[in-house]
């Protein structure tokens, strides 16, 4: 809240209660299963259980990157080496806040620690999830969803689901189907949500039948993510822009021209540039996103075969490693690599010129020049040479994954296919990263949705 003269800001603490309709439309307070009235979530907000699990994720990140690898500092005086971002959905922002708090609790931050920067976008510009504001992606998504409905609605598996739960469906949509009301994906969300929050929220036991849940998961995963596995265009307009941002921050870190996200995060209030503590690079990025983000990224890289729908608080870590030169050291995994150069996770000095020493022209040049967003095929030999000795590893829920194209000879660290050469990783992602996402979103409208032949992901 602003003071009367507008010279400073103060906090206003307040208590929220949710109101709803009661009998005869009289206003009543919304309440929980035990009559709780002051802890009720709006749709899209993070529950207490969600806060616990995302805080625990932050603690695990601290254990790995601070204590085990010594990659991140134990104490920080600002967060300008950390790129934090969230989608406009409230629970995504709350997840980032909780995970950051778990990674750097109050005792790991100095008393003068300034507010960390958290980047957000408007819904029209958001690329942290497959965005239906992109008209071409919306068309493709509807086509693949309809294909799943045509394929599954009249099958033995769907009949089995109806034998279990159709009696609880609305009178105007009794038969469970991919495109029923509620949709099968909505039923799955409700099952997963109630399972996560204990017996007081649970549905009749038939909803939790093991075979039934396996069928639901298989069908819904196909409905939502088959397009990323089969269509280059689907990957490009659905998640390619986000992949490009991640890869460009890696290349920006390699080249150290400011294209790693530092300019967006650093700078004094009202300005941008180097970090407030003199930081010259981003070491860690953490984005609050969604299950659809994770599965889209993995599917687009050919690393989501036979996987279930992502569980709550699932995360992907995408790490950039550099070959050790002098002195030689090994990681806990025994690899001849240094600790991560940068780490990006989703669901983580000496005095130098301050941001005020950068002119506006210098700032824009830092972000735009260099190889950060240059396609590999446009790089000359000297630029490609900069990528040598760097490797990308992707971990899903702490389990290393391998990209199919990285398994080829010369495309990975010898002896470990999960460490993809940066050049190979860049080559694979270039194939589905848009040069101009918004232009792609209004291209091919009304044209054929499916490729003539399947275009495998991750190659």
XYZ file of C-alpha atoms in Angstrom:
459
model
C 0.000 0.000 0.000
C 1.270 3.474 -0.838
C 1.724 6.152 1.821
C -0.414 9.258 1.460
C 2.362 11.068 -0.393
C 3.272 8.038 -2.491
C 6.877 8.126 -1.324
C 6.990 4.605 0.127
C 5.122 1.335 0.322
C 3.772 -0.535 3.332
C 2.310 -3.984 3.802
C -1.360 -4.605 4.450
C -2.052 -7.998 5.987
C -5.565 -9.226 5.448
C -7.682 -12.321 5.910
C -9.553 -13.850 2.990
C -12.773 -15.827 3.173
C -14.590 -17.269 0.184
C -18.283 -16.698 -0.255
C -20.644 -18.866 -2.278
C -24.353 -19.491 -2.844
C -26.445 -21.155 -0.170
C -30.116 -22.087 0.075
C -32.377 -19.717 -1.854
C -29.198 -18.049 -3.192
C -28.328 -16.635 0.216
C -24.596 -15.862 0.565
C -22.693 -18.307 2.770
C -19.031 -18.940 3.469
C -17.376 -21.808 1.633
C -16.046 -24.394 4.059
C -13.893 -27.511 4.104
C -14.760 -31.075 5.176
C -14.342 -30.192 8.858
C -15.975 -26.774 8.608
C -12.768 -24.845 7.907
C -13.483 -21.351 6.596
C -10.094 -19.568 6.529
C -8.015 -22.038 4.488
C -10.120 -22.599 1.369
C -8.395 -22.488 -2.035
C -9.701 -20.886 -5.166
C -9.441 -22.985 -8.347
C -5.872 -22.778 -9.628
C -4.269 -22.105 -6.260
C -1.752 -24.311 -4.490
C -3.103 -26.419 -1.634
C -1.312 -26.889 1.691
C -0.173 -30.300 0.497
C 1.181 -28.696 -2.649
C 3.094 -26.174 -0.547
C 4.636 -28.985 1.477
C 5.783 -30.952 -1.565
C 7.157 -27.986 -3.519
C 9.013 -26.776 -0.409
C 10.463 -30.291 -0.080
C 11.526 -30.111 -3.748
C 13.464 -26.947 -2.953
C 15.150 -28.736 -0.048
C 16.191 -31.569 -2.383
C 17.600 -29.041 -4.854
C 19.598 -27.458 -2.039
C 20.928 -30.853 -0.966
C 22.065 -31.644 -4.522
C 23.363 -28.336 -5.850
C 24.596 -26.752 -2.607
C 25.709 -29.600 -0.357
C 26.553 -32.484 -2.701
C 27.965 -30.683 -5.740
C 28.992 -27.387 -4.150
C 27.675 -25.750 -7.308
C 25.483 -23.110 -5.658
C 26.551 -21.025 -2.635
C 25.343 -21.910 0.854
C 24.412 -18.295 1.606
C 23.218 -15.672 -0.866
C 22.985 -11.906 -0.562
C 20.677 -11.587 -3.561
C 19.083 -13.915 -6.110
C 20.475 -12.335 -9.261
C 22.381 -15.475 -10.277
C 19.035 -17.313 -10.256
C 16.451 -16.976 -13.033
C 12.974 -17.447 -11.532
C 9.885 -17.562 -13.694
C 6.269 -18.694 -13.421
C 3.165 -18.918 -15.565
C 0.137 -16.686 -14.837
C -1.593 -19.599 -13.058
C -1.457 -18.849 -9.293
C -0.240 -22.305 -8.224
C 2.733 -22.047 -10.574
C 3.922 -18.819 -8.948
C 3.258 -20.247 -5.491
C 5.240 -23.381 -6.406
C 8.261 -21.291 -7.410
C 8.031 -19.311 -4.192
C 7.861 -22.463 -2.066
C 10.699 -24.205 -3.929
C 12.919 -21.132 -3.736
C 12.168 -20.868 -0.013
C 13.104 -24.537 0.420
C 16.358 -24.088 -1.494
C 17.270 -20.834 0.225
C 15.400 -20.524 3.544
C 15.662 -17.333 5.592
C 18.805 -18.480 7.399
C 20.556 -18.976 4.023
C 19.897 -15.386 2.936
C 21.593 -12.294 4.348
C 19.577 -9.756 6.336
C 19.936 -7.240 3.481
C 18.636 -9.736 0.893
C 16.511 -7.766 -1.630
C 13.289 -9.160 -3.127
C 14.115 -11.805 -5.743
C 12.978 -11.165 -9.304
C 10.317 -13.542 -10.621
C 9.629 -13.230 -14.338
C 6.056 -13.607 -15.624
C 4.334 -13.126 -18.977
C 0.859 -12.271 -20.142
C -1.251 -15.322 -21.126
C -0.982 -14.404 -24.824
C 2.835 -14.507 -24.648
C 3.207 -17.474 -22.306
C 5.379 -20.337 -23.538
C 5.888 -22.161 -20.240
C 3.025 -24.423 -21.209
C 1.459 -25.511 -24.522
C -0.612 -22.390 -25.114
C -4.038 -22.580 -26.745
C -3.805 -18.848 -27.436
C -1.633 -20.058 -30.318
C -4.342 -20.653 -32.910
C -2.475 -23.246 -34.940
C -1.587 -25.220 -31.810
C -5.223 -25.069 -30.729
C -6.277 -26.516 -34.084
C -3.698 -29.286 -33.885
C -4.632 -30.078 -30.302
C -8.298 -30.454 -31.168
C -7.447 -32.755 -34.088
C -5.297 -35.084 -31.988
C -7.906 -35.053 -29.199
C -10.604 -36.013 -31.697
C -8.393 -38.795 -33.015
C -8.061 -40.156 -29.478
C -11.852 -39.977 -29.034
C -12.447 -41.809 -32.321
C -9.892 -44.429 -31.378
C -10.985 -45.106 -27.797
C -14.634 -44.156 -27.181
C -16.091 -47.427 -28.454
C -13.570 -49.905 -27.120
C -13.560 -52.648 -24.526
C -11.379 -50.452 -22.314
C -13.916 -47.619 -22.332
C -16.738 -50.080 -21.650
C -14.801 -51.276 -18.614
C -14.461 -47.704 -17.323
C -18.189 -47.183 -17.743
C -18.918 -50.350 -15.793
C -16.952 -48.832 -12.938
C -17.956 -45.181 -12.735
C -20.669 -44.207 -15.228
C -23.368 -44.205 -12.543
C -21.727 -41.173 -10.955
C -21.619 -39.165 -14.184
C -24.080 -36.297 -14.850
C -27.500 -37.263 -16.205
C -26.861 -35.390 -19.463
C -23.549 -37.220 -20.077
C -23.797 -40.660 -18.505
C -21.272 -42.436 -20.725
C -17.611 -41.848 -19.888
C -15.604 -40.957 -22.997
C -12.543 -39.044 -24.091
C -14.805 -36.108 -24.983
C -17.594 -36.642 -22.443
C -18.694 -33.990 -19.931
C -16.613 -34.078 -17.813
C -13.859 -35.147 -20.188
C -11.869 -38.230 -19.314
C -8.875 -35.990 -18.581
C -10.986 -34.047 -16.088
C -12.009 -37.272 -14.363
C -8.321 -38.227 -14.166
C -7.454 -34.856 -12.612
C -10.146 -35.314 -9.978
C -8.956 -38.837 -9.157
C -5.345 -37.696 -8.802
C -6.258 -34.630 -6.754
C -8.403 -36.558 -4.309
C -5.753 -39.263 -3.916
C -3.173 -36.624 -3.051
C -5.235 -35.029 -0.293
C -6.367 -37.917 1.866
C -9.584 -39.803 2.688
C -11.725 -36.759 3.424
C -11.647 -35.714 -0.224
C -11.862 -39.121 -1.849
C -14.439 -40.409 -4.315
C -16.169 -43.832 -4.247
C -13.630 -46.671 -4.335
C -14.482 -47.651 -7.944
C -12.683 -44.525 -9.168
C -9.414 -45.912 -7.803
C -9.607 -49.326 -9.433
C -6.046 -50.196 -10.535
C -6.924 -51.344 -14.035
C -9.316 -48.455 -14.494
C -6.661 -45.903 -13.575
C -4.158 -47.543 -15.939
C -6.644 -47.311 -18.807
C -7.466 -43.681 -18.060
C -3.795 -42.733 -17.855
C -2.926 -44.464 -21.134
C -5.753 -42.835 -23.077
C -5.298 -39.327 -21.684
C -1.524 -39.371 -22.198
C -2.149 -40.298 -25.833
C -4.807 -37.598 -26.234
C -2.589 -34.831 -24.879
C 0.948 -35.792 -25.899
C 0.902 -38.028 -28.990
C 1.133 -34.905 -31.140
C 4.495 -33.975 -29.624
C 5.833 -37.432 -30.462
C 4.491 -37.577 -34.026
C 4.461 -34.064 -35.498
C 7.288 -31.560 -35.880
C 4.777 -28.747 -36.306
C 3.000 -29.786 -33.102
C 6.307 -29.627 -31.250
C 7.216 -26.302 -32.826
C 4.046 -24.397 -31.924
C 3.380 -26.334 -28.712
C 6.661 -26.231 -26.804
C 9.430 -25.227 -29.223
C 9.606 -21.643 -28.022
C 10.289 -22.733 -24.439
C 12.937 -25.222 -25.563
C 14.610 -22.456 -27.549
C 14.681 -20.226 -24.458
C 16.325 -22.975 -22.388
C 18.927 -23.813 -25.019
C 19.664 -20.162 -25.749
C 20.349 -19.517 -22.064
C 22.825 -22.401 -22.141
C 24.573 -20.995 -25.200
C 24.452 -17.550 -23.660
C 26.211 -18.949 -20.609
C 28.843 -20.615 -22.811
C 29.541 -17.373 -24.625
C 29.003 -15.089 -21.600
C 27.462 -12.164 -23.459
C 24.471 -11.738 -21.162
C 22.140 -13.915 -23.213
C 21.632 -16.359 -20.348
C 18.792 -14.388 -18.721
C 20.950 -12.123 -16.550
C 19.643 -8.889 -18.056
C 16.042 -9.838 -17.282
C 16.841 -10.731 -13.678
C 19.594 -8.287 -12.715
C 19.657 -4.547 -12.309
C 18.529 -2.121 -9.678
C 14.847 -1.295 -9.413
C 13.762 0.470 -12.589
C 16.853 -0.693 -14.455
C 18.306 -3.897 -15.865
C 21.773 -5.275 -16.296
C 24.330 -7.050 -14.144
C 23.235 -8.561 -10.842
C 22.772 -6.394 -7.797
C 25.694 -8.188 -6.159
C 27.868 -7.863 -9.256
C 26.817 -11.193 -10.779
C 27.820 -11.581 -14.407
C 25.948 -14.805 -15.249
C 22.942 -16.953 -14.403
C 23.895 -20.185 -12.653
C 20.471 -21.639 -11.924
C 17.004 -21.247 -13.423
C 13.766 -22.436 -11.870
C 10.389 -22.156 -13.588
C 6.980 -22.875 -12.114
C 5.034 -24.630 -14.843
C 2.636 -27.560 -15.273
C 2.298 -31.275 -15.919
C 1.540 -30.503 -19.558
C 4.838 -28.583 -19.776
C 6.913 -31.458 -18.466
C 5.321 -34.122 -20.647
C 5.487 -31.845 -23.708
C 9.216 -31.218 -23.211
C 9.991 -34.884 -22.638
C 7.776 -36.076 -25.500
C 9.295 -33.545 -27.911
C 12.753 -34.886 -27.074
C 11.706 -38.517 -27.433
C 12.043 -39.192 -23.708
C 8.450 -39.891 -22.646
C 7.813 -43.419 -23.893
C 5.675 -45.637 -21.631
C 5.472 -42.870 -19.028
C 2.422 -42.124 -16.889
C 0.857 -38.690 -16.577
C 3.300 -36.568 -14.500
C 2.580 -36.808 -10.778
C 2.221 -33.738 -8.593
C 5.505 -31.889 -7.946
C 7.169 -33.690 -10.827
C 10.106 -31.784 -12.242
C 12.703 -31.805 -14.989
C 16.289 -30.716 -14.444
C 18.227 -29.735 -17.578
C 21.893 -29.311 -16.727
C 24.837 -27.995 -18.714
C 28.203 -29.597 -17.941
C 31.684 -28.682 -19.085
C 34.551 -31.123 -19.511
C 37.125 -30.760 -16.789
C 40.479 -29.438 -17.903
C 42.764 -28.550 -15.033
C 42.576 -29.869 -12.384
C 40.718 -33.076 -13.264
C 37.869 -33.976 -10.932
C 34.935 -36.329 -11.085
C 31.297 -35.996 -10.092
C 29.568 -38.328 -7.667
C 28.582 -40.325 -10.757
C 32.256 -40.814 -11.644
C 32.073 -38.701 -14.811
C 35.061 -36.753 -16.055
C 33.108 -33.508 -15.868
C 32.972 -30.447 -13.717
C 29.895 -29.530 -11.726
C 27.015 -28.147 -13.837
C 27.779 -24.854 -15.522
C 24.084 -24.024 -15.409
C 21.071 -25.908 -14.142
C 17.466 -25.319 -15.059
C 14.655 -26.985 -13.158
C 10.885 -26.755 -13.502
C 7.393 -27.361 -11.511
C 17.141 -23.474 -8.704
C 32.310 -12.826 -6.120
C 34.287 -10.275 -6.573
C 33.138 -6.634 -7.067
C 32.246 -5.743 -10.641
C 30.456 -2.921 -12.480
C 26.884 -2.376 -11.384
C 23.957 -2.415 -13.783
C 23.934 1.374 -13.918
C 27.270 1.221 -15.771
C 25.566 -0.373 -18.790
C 23.994 1.942 -21.335
C 20.707 0.929 -22.946
C 22.466 0.212 -26.237
C 25.029 -1.968 -24.468
C 22.269 -3.911 -22.749
C 20.405 -4.675 -25.941
C 23.611 -5.653 -27.719
C 24.584 -8.033 -24.939
C 21.312 -9.890 -25.275
C 21.128 -9.933 -29.072
C 24.661 -10.594 -30.303
C 26.444 -13.908 -30.330
C 25.329 -17.487 -30.758
C 22.619 -17.733 -28.095
C 19.691 -17.842 -30.539
C 21.562 -18.646 -33.742
C 20.627 -21.938 -35.439
C 23.466 -24.422 -35.534
C 23.407 -24.530 -39.350
C 24.080 -20.766 -39.448
C 27.137 -20.940 -37.170
C 30.600 -20.768 -38.638
C 33.393 -23.109 -37.586
C 34.660 -20.806 -34.826
C 31.195 -20.485 -33.339
C 30.620 -24.240 -33.394
C 33.966 -24.741 -31.709
C 32.658 -22.828 -28.691
C 30.192 -25.659 -28.043
C 32.860 -28.334 -27.831
C 33.436 -29.851 -24.424
C 29.924 -29.037 -23.166
C 27.265 -31.634 -22.384
C 23.558 -31.500 -21.568
C 21.931 -33.895 -19.146
C 18.199 -34.095 -18.547
C 16.712 -35.671 -15.407
C 13.019 -36.380 -14.883
C 12.078 -36.700 -11.218
C 15.775 -37.256 -10.416
C 16.097 -40.032 -13.021
C 18.486 -39.380 -15.949
C 16.835 -39.674 -19.368
C 18.407 -40.142 -22.781
C 17.387 -38.366 -25.982
C 17.322 -40.840 -28.911
C 19.475 -38.673 -31.185
C 22.066 -38.370 -28.424
C 22.597 -42.140 -28.300
C 24.397 -42.122 -31.638
C 28.200 -42.462 -31.707
C 29.955 -39.181 -31.053
C 26.789 -37.513 -29.778
C 27.278 -38.229 -26.063
C 29.894 -38.593 -23.381
C 31.640 -41.906 -23.855
C 30.057 -44.480 -21.552
C 26.947 -42.483 -20.660
C 24.209 -41.734 -23.207
C 22.416 -39.368 -20.806
C 25.196 -36.778 -21.289
C 24.396 -35.385 -24.738
C 26.920 -33.140 -26.446
C 25.676 -29.567 -26.495
C 26.113 -29.477 -30.272
C 23.947 -32.597 -30.734
C 21.310 -31.307 -28.323
C 21.231 -27.976 -30.130
C 20.926 -29.740 -33.501
C 17.951 -31.788 -32.286
C 16.080 -28.861 -30.734
C 16.734 -26.578 -33.723
C 14.477 -28.832 -35.781
C 11.390 -27.749 -33.840
C 12.201 -24.309 -32.460
C 10.296 -21.528 -34.242
C 12.070 -18.491 -35.627
C 8.933 -16.470 -34.837
C 6.417 -18.289 -32.640
C 3.582 -15.821 -33.120
C 3.905 -16.019 -36.886
C 3.910 -19.801 -36.704
C 0.741 -19.627 -34.613
C -1.198 -18.004 -37.444
C 0.349 -20.100 -40.222
C -1.268 -23.160 -41.828
C -4.640 -22.345 -40.264
C -7.261 -24.793 -41.465
C -4.716 -27.034 -43.167
C -4.058 -30.714 -42.573
C -3.341 -31.413 -38.891
C -1.439 -34.681 -39.194
C 1.868 -35.149 -40.989
C 1.831 -37.496 -43.959
C 4.261 -39.696 -42.076
C 5.126 -39.776 -38.387
C 7.998 -37.407 -37.639
C 9.733 -39.057 -34.660
C 10.811 -36.860 -31.768
C 14.295 -36.581 -30.366
C 16.230 -37.160 -33.574
